[in-house]
């Protein structure tokens, strides 16, 4: 089912919308749970009243459940979908209402939950909402045997050899469900009428036709996995042969695997270049910030030095002025007064020098603190980049270790690690 969801307020307006019989042919309350009221308006008013004890403004969680067109869906199926959603999001046993609509010959449902947990009177957080609901929707499509829409298919209508870096990384993180693979083979089989159309249709979805070791038709994906056409289409082997002809017209598994390996290797090189370029672009603002910081710090130190030298000159003149000149100065020297003044001047000079040094030290400490903060951010980014490169290198090496794509090649593995700046023994 296609699932659309939102966290919202406005319970009375939502109840008006869900119970609007002007825009819907039929409306029925499929189920209500956890409310004192026995009607939708009263239930949502009740939820609003409970939410006033919290700071939560979006106290409702609302979803619409839309099955594919031309499919009949039972009430139990809508209940099951709502149960899956609340289990995935942590809303189990929360007050819930399910409203069923019929319009234009189609049936869909709306489910509304209270987000306020009654025992603690706090709102339930719903992190990663879209991702979790996408997974639920995908499982519902596969469990009911409905064709997956493009937005929910792992591969969609695209050959993985044409994936962008982001699409490839997403495919790595998400394993392909065998039910989805079976759908792909069955859909391509139904839409083709000969070997060429079937082969081209599979290639568009990331599978490549080959002659199996047992003289049957098989397909390979870019990971080197082999799929028997008869098994994955659900068609008898003799019927597959009747439609596609002699398997010897296709390249062998080994040749197709080697060709895929070559194409994947070229694509991998492009992925590596994109990762390195992306990391460099991410680091560039920090490099620019460092350059600006160094220039600013040098200017501050230069200014402090100039001001200290200017003050030292003025203070030296003031100290020198404390010594009398001429006959008075000679008299001060004879009686020892000049020596006393000189010692006082020396102490003042030492104190001034110490004061200037402390000023320079404080400025240096401030600059070091600023630089360390920048270095901390740069280090965190480098660590993240290392993790990215490590993960990608391991994923790439896993391709090269697939038996169907030739034996493991340690020399290639070491080269990939060198490209990423990793240990050659990884």
JSON list of N, CA and C in Angstrom, two decimals, residues 184-242:
[
{"chain": "A", "resi": 184, "resn": "UNK", "atom": "N", "xyz": [10.53, -9.05, -10.81]},
{"chain": "A", "resi": 184, "resn": "UNK", "atom": "CA", "xyz": [11.24, -8.52, -11.98]},
{"chain": "A", "resi": 184, "resn": "UNK", "atom": "C", "xyz": [11.26, -9.53, -13.11]},
{"chain": "A", "resi": 185, "resn": "UNK", "atom": "N", "xyz": [11.64, -10.78, -12.79]},
{"chain": "A", "resi": 185, "resn": "UNK", "atom": "CA", "xyz": [11.72, -11.81, -13.83]},
{"chain": "A", "resi": 185, "resn": "UNK", "atom": "C", "xyz": [10.35, -12.08, -14.44]},
{"chain": "A", "resi": 186, "resn": "UNK", "atom": "N", "xyz": [9.31, -12.15, -13.60]},
{"chain": "A", "resi": 186, "resn": "UNK", "atom": "CA", "xyz": [7.98, -12.44, -14.12]},
{"chain": "A", "resi": 186, "resn": "UNK", "atom": "C", "xyz": [7.45, -11.30, -14.98]},
{"chain": "A", "resi": 187, "resn": "UNK", "atom": "N", "xyz": [7.71, -10.05, -14.56]},
{"chain": "A", "resi": 187, "resn": "UNK", "atom": "CA", "xyz": [7.25, -8.91, -15.35]},
{"chain": "A", "resi": 187, "resn": "UNK", "atom": "C", "xyz": [7.94, -8.86, -16.71]},
{"chain": "A", "resi": 188, "resn": "UNK", "atom": "N", "xyz": [9.25, -9.07, -16.72]},
{"chain": "A", "resi": 188, "resn": "UNK", "atom": "CA", "xyz": [9.99, -9.04, -17.99]},
{"chain": "A", "resi": 188, "resn": "UNK", "atom": "C", "xyz": [9.53, -10.19, -18.89]},
{"chain": "A", "resi": 189, "resn": "UNK", "atom": "N", "xyz": [9.27, -11.36, -18.30]},
{"chain": "A", "resi": 189, "resn": "UNK", "atom": "CA", "xyz": [8.82, -12.51, -19.08]},
{"chain": "A", "resi": 189, "resn": "UNK", "atom": "C", "xyz": [7.47, -12.21, -19.76]},
{"chain": "A", "resi": 190, "resn": "UNK", "atom": "N", "xyz": [6.56, -11.62, -19.01]},
{"chain": "A", "resi": 190, "resn": "UNK", "atom": "CA", "xyz": [5.23, -11.33, -19.56]},
{"chain": "A", "resi": 190, "resn": "UNK", "atom": "C", "xyz": [5.29, -10.28, -20.67]},
{"chain": "A", "resi": 191, "resn": "UNK", "atom": "N", "xyz": [6.25, -9.39, -20.62]},
{"chain": "A", "resi": 191, "resn": "UNK", "atom": "CA", "xyz": [6.31, -8.29, -21.59]},
{"chain": "A", "resi": 191, "resn": "UNK", "atom": "C", "xyz": [7.18, -8.62, -22.81]},
{"chain": "A", "resi": 192, "resn": "UNK", "atom": "N", "xyz": [7.80, -9.78, -22.83]},
{"chain": "A", "resi": 192, "resn": "UNK", "atom": "CA", "xyz": [8.69, -10.13, -23.95]},
{"chain": "A", "resi": 192, "resn": "UNK", "atom": "C", "xyz": [8.11, -11.29, -24.74]},
{"chain": "A", "resi": 193, "resn": "UNK", "atom": "N", "xyz": [8.54, -11.38, -26.00]},
{"chain": "A", "resi": 193, "resn": "UNK", "atom": "CA", "xyz": [8.03, -12.46, -26.84]},
{"chain": "A", "resi": 193, "resn": "UNK", "atom": "C", "xyz": [9.14, -13.25, -27.52]},
{"chain": "A", "resi": 194, "resn": "UNK", "atom": "N", "xyz": [10.41, -12.89, -27.29]},
{"chain": "A", "resi": 194, "resn": "UNK", "atom": "CA", "xyz": [11.51, -13.67, -27.87]},
{"chain": "A", "resi": 194, "resn": "UNK", "atom": "C", "xyz": [12.78, -13.43, -27.05]},
{"chain": "A", "resi": 195, "resn": "UNK", "atom": "N", "xyz": [13.86, -14.03, -27.49]},
{"chain": "A", "resi": 195, "resn": "UNK", "atom": "CA", "xyz": [15.12, -13.96, -26.75]},
{"chain": "A", "resi": 195, "resn": "UNK", "atom": "C", "xyz": [15.62, -12.53, -26.62]},
{"chain": "A", "resi": 196, "resn": "UNK", "atom": "N", "xyz": [15.59, -11.77, -27.72]},
{"chain": "A", "resi": 196, "resn": "UNK", "atom": "CA", "xyz": [16.15, -10.41, -27.68]},
{"chain": "A", "resi": 196, "resn": "UNK", "atom": "C", "xyz": [15.37, -9.51, -26.73]},
{"chain": "A", "resi": 197, "resn": "UNK", "atom": "N", "xyz": [14.03, -9.54, -26.82]},
{"chain": "A", "resi": 197, "resn": "UNK", "atom": "CA", "xyz": [13.24, -8.66, -25.97]},
{"chain": "A", "resi": 197, "resn": "UNK", "atom": "C", "xyz": [13.38, -9.06, -24.50]},
{"chain": "A", "resi": 198, "resn": "UNK", "atom": "N", "xyz": [13.47, -10.37, -24.24]},
{"chain": "A", "resi": 198, "resn": "UNK", "atom": "CA", "xyz": [13.64, -10.82, -22.86]},
{"chain": "A", "resi": 198, "resn": "UNK", "atom": "C", "xyz": [15.01, -10.42, -22.32]},
{"chain": "A", "resi": 199, "resn": "UNK", "atom": "N", "xyz": [16.03, -10.59, -23.15]},
{"chain": "A", "resi": 199, "resn": "UNK", "atom": "CA", "xyz": [17.39, -10.23, -22.73]},
{"chain": "A", "resi": 199, "resn": "UNK", "atom": "C", "xyz": [17.51, -8.74, -22.47]},
{"chain": "A", "resi": 200, "resn": "UNK", "atom": "N", "xyz": [16.94, -7.93, -23.37]},
{"chain": "A", "resi": 200, "resn": "UNK", "atom": "CA", "xyz": [17.01, -6.48, -23.20]},
{"chain": "A", "resi": 200, "resn": "UNK", "atom": "C", "xyz": [16.21, -6.03, -21.97]},
{"chain": "A", "resi": 201, "resn": "UNK", "atom": "N", "xyz": [15.06, -6.67, -21.76]},
{"chain": "A", "resi": 201, "resn": "UNK", "atom": "CA", "xyz": [14.26, -6.31, -20.59]},
{"chain": "A", "resi": 201, "resn": "UNK", "atom": "C", "xyz": [14.98, -6.62, -19.29]},
{"chain": "A", "resi": 202, "resn": "UNK", "atom": "N", "xyz": [15.64, -7.77, -19.23]},
{"chain": "A", "resi": 202, "resn": "UNK", "atom": "CA", "xyz": [16.41, -8.10, -18.03]},
{"chain": "A", "resi": 202, "resn": "UNK", "atom": "C", "xyz": [17.57, -7.14, -17.84]},
{"chain": "A", "resi": 203, "resn": "UNK", "atom": "N", "xyz": [18.25, -6.80, -18.93]},
{"chain": "A", "resi": 203, "resn": "UNK", "atom": "CA", "xyz": [19.41, -5.91, -18.83]},
{"chain": "A", "resi": 203, "resn": "UNK", "atom": "C", "xyz": [19.02, -4.55, -18.28]},
{"chain": "A", "resi": 204, "resn": "UNK", "atom": "N", "xyz": [17.83, -4.07, -18.63]},
{"chain": "A", "resi": 204, "resn": "UNK", "atom": "CA", "xyz": [17.36, -2.79, -18.11]},
{"chain": "A", "resi": 204, "resn": "UNK", "atom": "C", "xyz": [17.16, -2.84, -16.60]},
{"chain": "A", "resi": 205, "resn": "UNK", "atom": "N", "xyz": [16.93, -4.02, -16.06]},
{"chain": "A", "resi": 205, "resn": "UNK", "atom": "CA", "xyz": [16.70, -4.17, -14.63]},
{"chain": "A", "resi": 205, "resn": "UNK", "atom": "C", "xyz": [17.92, -4.70, -13.89]},
{"chain": "A", "resi": 206, "resn": "UNK", "atom": "N", "xyz": [19.06, -4.82, -14.59]},
{"chain": "A", "resi": 206, "resn": "UNK", "atom": "CA", "xyz": [20.30, -5.20, -13.93]},
{"chain": "A", "resi": 206, "resn": "UNK", "atom": "C", "xyz": [20.62, -6.67, -13.96]},
{"chain": "A", "resi": 207, "resn": "UNK", "atom": "N", "xyz": [19.97, -7.45, -14.84]},
{"chain": "A", "resi": 207, "resn": "UNK", "atom": "CA", "xyz": [20.25, -8.88, -14.95]},
{"chain": "A", "resi": 207, "resn": "UNK", "atom": "C", "xyz": [20.63, -9.19, -16.41]},
{"chain": "A", "resi": 208, "resn": "UNK", "atom": "N", "xyz": [21.60, -10.09, -16.57]},
{"chain": "A", "resi": 208, "resn": "UNK", "atom": "CA", "xyz": [22.19, -10.31, -17.90]},
{"chain": "A", "resi": 208, "resn": "UNK", "atom": "C", "xyz": [22.11, -11.79, -18.25]},
{"chain": "A", "resi": 209, "resn": "UNK", "atom": "N", "xyz": [21.48, -12.06, -19.40]},
{"chain": "A", "resi": 209, "resn": "UNK", "atom": "CA", "xyz": [21.19, -13.43, -19.82]},
{"chain": "A", "resi": 209, "resn": "UNK", "atom": "C", "xyz": [22.46, -14.17, -20.21]},
{"chain": "A", "resi": 210, "resn": "UNK", "atom": "N", "xyz": [22.51, -15.47, -19.87]},
{"chain": "A", "resi": 210, "resn": "UNK", "atom": "CA", "xyz": [23.69, -16.29, -20.19]},
{"chain": "A", "resi": 210, "resn": "UNK", "atom": "C", "xyz": [23.26, -17.74, -20.34]},
{"chain": "A", "resi": 211, "resn": "UNK", "atom": "N", "xyz": [24.20, -18.55, -20.85]},
{"chain": "A", "resi": 211, "resn": "UNK", "atom": "CA", "xyz": [23.98, -20.00, -20.95]},
{"chain": "A", "resi": 211, "resn": "UNK", "atom": "C", "xyz": [24.54, -20.65, -19.71]},
{"chain": "A", "resi": 212, "resn": "UNK", "atom": "N", "xyz": [23.69, -21.39, -18.98]},
{"chain": "A", "resi": 212, "resn": "UNK", "atom": "CA", "xyz": [24.12, -22.01, -17.74]},
{"chain": "A", "resi": 212, "resn": "UNK", "atom": "C", "xyz": [24.99, -23.22, -17.98]},
{"chain": "A", "resi": 213, "resn": "UNK", "atom": "N", "xyz": [25.65, -23.69, -16.95]},
{"chain": "A", "resi": 213, "resn": "UNK", "atom": "CA", "xyz": [26.53, -24.85, -17.05]},
{"chain": "A", "resi": 213, "resn": "UNK", "atom": "C", "xyz": [25.75, -26.11, -17.39]},
{"chain": "A", "resi": 214, "resn": "UNK", "atom": "N", "xyz": [24.46, -26.15, -17.07]},
{"chain": "A", "resi": 214, "resn": "UNK", "atom": "CA", "xyz": [23.63, -27.31, -17.37]},
{"chain": "A", "resi": 214, "resn": "UNK", "atom": "C", "xyz": [22.80, -27.11, -18.63]},
{"chain": "A", "resi": 215, "resn": "UNK", "atom": "N", "xyz": [23.28, -26.23, -19.50]},
{"chain": "A", "resi": 215, "resn": "UNK", "atom": "CA", "xyz": [22.67, -25.99, -20.80]},
{"chain": "A", "resi": 215, "resn": "UNK", "atom": "C", "xyz": [21.29, -25.35, -20.70]},
{"chain": "A", "resi": 216, "resn": "UNK", "atom": "N", "xyz": [21.01, -24.69, -19.60]},
{"chain": "A", "resi": 216, "resn": "UNK", "atom": "CA", "xyz": [19.76, -23.96, -19.47]},
{"chain": "A", "resi": 216, "resn": "UNK", "atom": "C", "xyz": [20.00, -22.46, -19.51]},
{"chain": "A", "resi": 217, "resn": "UNK", "atom": "N", "xyz": [18.90, -21.68, -19.60]},
{"chain": "A", "resi": 217, "resn": "UNK", "atom": "CA", "xyz": [19.01, -20.22, -19.59]},
{"chain": "A", "resi": 217, "resn": "UNK", "atom": "C", "xyz": [19.13, -19.74, -18.14]},
{"chain": "A", "resi": 218, "resn": "UNK", "atom": "N", "xyz": [20.09, -18.87, -17.90]},
{"chain": "A", "resi": 218, "resn": "UNK", "atom": "CA", "xyz": [20.28, -18.27, -16.58]},
{"chain": "A", "resi": 218, "resn": "UNK", "atom": "C", "xyz": [20.53, -16.78, -16.77]},
{"chain": "A", "resi": 219, "resn": "UNK", "atom": "N", "xyz": [20.54, -16.05, -15.65]},
{"chain": "A", "resi": 219, "resn": "UNK", "atom": "CA", "xyz": [20.86, -14.62, -15.68]},
{"chain": "A", "resi": 219, "resn": "UNK", "atom": "C", "xyz": [21.84, -14.33, -14.55]},
{"chain": "A", "resi": 220, "resn": "UNK", "atom": "N", "xyz": [22.71, -13.34, -14.76]},
{"chain": "A", "resi": 220, "resn": "UNK", "atom": "CA", "xyz": [23.67, -12.91, -13.75]},
{"chain": "A", "resi": 220, "resn": "UNK", "atom": "C", "xyz": [23.38, -11.46, -13.37]},
{"chain": "A", "resi": 221, "resn": "UNK", "atom": "N", "xyz": [23.51, -11.16, -12.07]},
{"chain": "A", "resi": 221, "resn": "UNK", "atom": "CA", "xyz": [23.48, -9.76, -11.67]},
{"chain": "A", "resi": 221, "resn": "UNK", "atom": "C", "xyz": [24.92, -9.27, -11.54]},
{"chain": "A", "resi": 222, "resn": "UNK", "atom": "N", "xyz": [25.10, -7.98, -11.21]},
{"chain": "A", "resi": 222, "resn": "UNK", "atom": "CA", "xyz": [26.44, -7.42, -11.16]},
{"chain": "A", "resi": 222, "resn": "UNK", "atom": "C", "xyz": [27.26, -7.96, -9.99]},
{"chain": "A", "resi": 223, "resn": "UNK", "atom": "N", "xyz": [26.59, -8.63, -9.03]},
{"chain": "A", "resi": 223, "resn": "UNK", "atom": "CA", "xyz": [27.31, -9.24, -7.92]},
{"chain": "A", "resi": 223, "resn": "UNK", "atom": "C", "xyz": [27.85, -10.62, -8.29]},
{"chain": "A", "resi": 224, "resn": "UNK", "atom": "N", "xyz": [27.47, -11.14, -9.47]},
{"chain": "A", "resi": 224, "resn": "UNK", "atom": "CA", "xyz": [27.91, -12.46, -9.87]},
{"chain": "A", "resi": 224, "resn": "UNK", "atom": "C", "xyz": [26.95, -13.56, -9.47]},
{"chain": "A", "resi": 225, "resn": "UNK", "atom": "N", "xyz": [25.79, -13.22, -8.88]},
{"chain": "A", "resi": 225, "resn": "UNK", "atom": "CA", "xyz": [24.79, -14.23, -8.52]},
{"chain": "A", "resi": 225, "resn": "UNK", "atom": "C", "xyz": [24.11, -14.75, -9.78]},
{"chain": "A", "resi": 226, "resn": "UNK", "atom": "N", "xyz": [23.87, -16.06, -9.81]},
{"chain": "A", "resi": 226, "resn": "UNK", "atom": "CA", "xyz": [23.28, -16.71, -10.96]},
{"chain": "A", "resi": 226, "resn": "UNK", "atom": "C", "xyz": [21.83, -17.09, -10.65]},
{"chain": "A", "resi": 227, "resn": "UNK", "atom": "N", "xyz": [20.91, -16.78, -11.59]},
{"chain": "A", "resi": 227, "resn": "UNK", "atom": "CA", "xyz": [19.49, -17.05, -11.40]},
{"chain": "A", "resi": 227, "resn": "UNK", "atom": "C", "xyz": [19.00, -17.91, -12.57]},
{"chain": "A", "resi": 228, "resn": "UNK", "atom": "N", "xyz": [18.42, -19.07, -12.25]},
{"chain": "A", "resi": 228, "resn": "UNK", "atom": "CA", "xyz": [17.84, -19.93, -13.28]},
{"chain": "A", "resi": 228, "resn": "UNK", "atom": "C", "xyz": [16.52, -19.30, -13.76]},
{"chain": "A", "resi": 229, "resn": "UNK", "atom": "N", "xyz": [16.40, -19.10, -15.05]},
{"chain": "A", "resi": 229, "resn": "UNK", "atom": "CA", "xyz": [15.22, -18.41, -15.59]},
{"chain": "A", "resi": 229, "resn": "UNK", "atom": "C", "xyz": [13.94, -19.16, -15.26]},
{"chain": "A", "resi": 230, "resn": "UNK", "atom": "N", "xyz": [13.94, -20.49, -15.42]},
{"chain": "A", "resi": 230, "resn": "UNK", "atom": "CA", "xyz": [12.74, -21.27, -15.17]},
{"chain": "A", "resi": 230, "resn": "UNK", "atom": "C", "xyz": [12.28, -21.12, -13.72]},
{"chain": "A", "resi": 231, "resn": "UNK", "atom": "N", "xyz": [13.22, -21.15, -12.79]},
{"chain": "A", "resi": 231, "resn": "UNK", "atom": "CA", "xyz": [12.87, -21.06, -11.38]},
{"chain": "A", "resi": 231, "resn": "UNK", "atom": "C", "xyz": [12.30, -19.70, -11.02]},
{"chain": "A", "resi": 232, "resn": "UNK", "atom": "N", "xyz": [12.94, -18.64, -11.49]},
{"chain": "A", "resi": 232, "resn": "UNK", "atom": "CA", "xyz": [12.57, -17.29, -11.05]},
{"chain": "A", "resi": 232, "resn": "UNK", "atom": "C", "xyz": [11.39, -16.71, -11.82]},
{"chain": "A", "resi": 233, "resn": "UNK", "atom": "N", "xyz": [11.06, -17.29, -12.98]},
{"chain": "A", "resi": 233, "resn": "UNK", "atom": "CA", "xyz": [9.84, -16.86, -13.68]},
{"chain": "A", "resi": 233, "resn": "UNK", "atom": "C", "xyz": [8.67, -17.76, -13.32]},
{"chain": "A", "resi": 234, "resn": "UNK", "atom": "N", "xyz": [8.95, -18.95, -12.79]},
{"chain": "A", "resi": 234, "resn": "UNK", "atom": "CA", "xyz": [7.88, -19.89, -12.49]},
{"chain": "A", "resi": 234, "resn": "UNK", "atom": "C", "xyz": [7.36, -20.59, -13.73]},
{"chain": "A", "resi": 235, "resn": "UNK", "atom": "N", "xyz": [8.18, -20.61, -14.79]},
{"chain": "A", "resi": 235, "resn": "UNK", "atom": "CA", "xyz": [7.80, -21.23, -16.07]},
{"chain": "A", "resi": 235, "resn": "UNK", "atom": "C", "xyz": [8.58, -22.54, -16.23]},
{"chain": "A", "resi": 236, "resn": "UNK", "atom": "N", "xyz": [7.95, -23.53, -16.81]},
{"chain": "A", "resi": 236, "resn": "UNK", "atom": "CA", "xyz": [8.62, -24.81, -17.05]},
{"chain": "A", "resi": 236, "resn": "UNK", "atom": "C", "xyz": [9.81, -24.62, -17.99]},
{"chain": "A", "resi": 237, "resn": "UNK", "atom": "N", "xyz": [10.85, -25.44, -17.78]},
{"chain": "A", "resi": 237, "resn": "UNK", "atom": "CA", "xyz": [12.07, -25.30, -18.57]},
{"chain": "A", "resi": 237, "resn": "UNK", "atom": "C", "xyz": [11.80, -25.46, -20.07]},
{"chain": "A", "resi": 238, "resn": "UNK", "atom": "N", "xyz": [10.90, -26.41, -20.42]},
{"chain": "A", "resi": 238, "resn": "UNK", "atom": "CA", "xyz": [10.63, -26.62, -21.86]},
{"chain": "A", "resi": 238, "resn": "UNK", "atom": "C", "xyz": [9.93, -25.41, -22.46]},
{"chain": "A", "resi": 239, "resn": "UNK", "atom": "N", "xyz": [9.09, -24.71, -21.67]},
{"chain": "A", "resi": 239, "resn": "UNK", "atom": "CA", "xyz": [8.42, -23.50, -22.17]},
{"chain": "A", "resi": 239, "resn": "UNK", "atom": "C", "xyz": [9.40, -22.34, -22.30]},
{"chain": "A", "resi": 240, "resn": "UNK", "atom": "N", "xyz": [10.37, -22.28, -21.37]},
{"chain": "A", "resi": 240, "resn": "UNK", "atom": "CA", "xyz": [11.41, -21.25, -21.49]},
{"chain": "A", "resi": 240, "resn": "UNK", "atom": "C", "xyz": [12.20, -21.47, -22.76]},
{"chain": "A", "resi": 241, "resn": "UNK", "atom": "N", "xyz": [12.55, -22.74, -23.04]},
{"chain": "A", "resi": 241, "resn": "UNK", "atom": "CA", "xyz": [13.32, -23.06, -24.24]},
{"chain": "A", "resi": 241, "resn": "UNK", "atom": "C", "xyz": [12.52, -22.77, -25.50]},
{"chain": "A", "resi": 242, "resn": "UNK", "atom": "N", "xyz": [11.21, -23.03, -25.43]},
{"chain": "A", "resi": 242, "resn": "UNK", "atom": "CA", "xyz": [10.36, -22.78, -26.60]},
{"chain": "A", "resi": 242, "resn": "UNK", "atom": "C", "xyz": [10.31, -21.29, -26.94]}
]
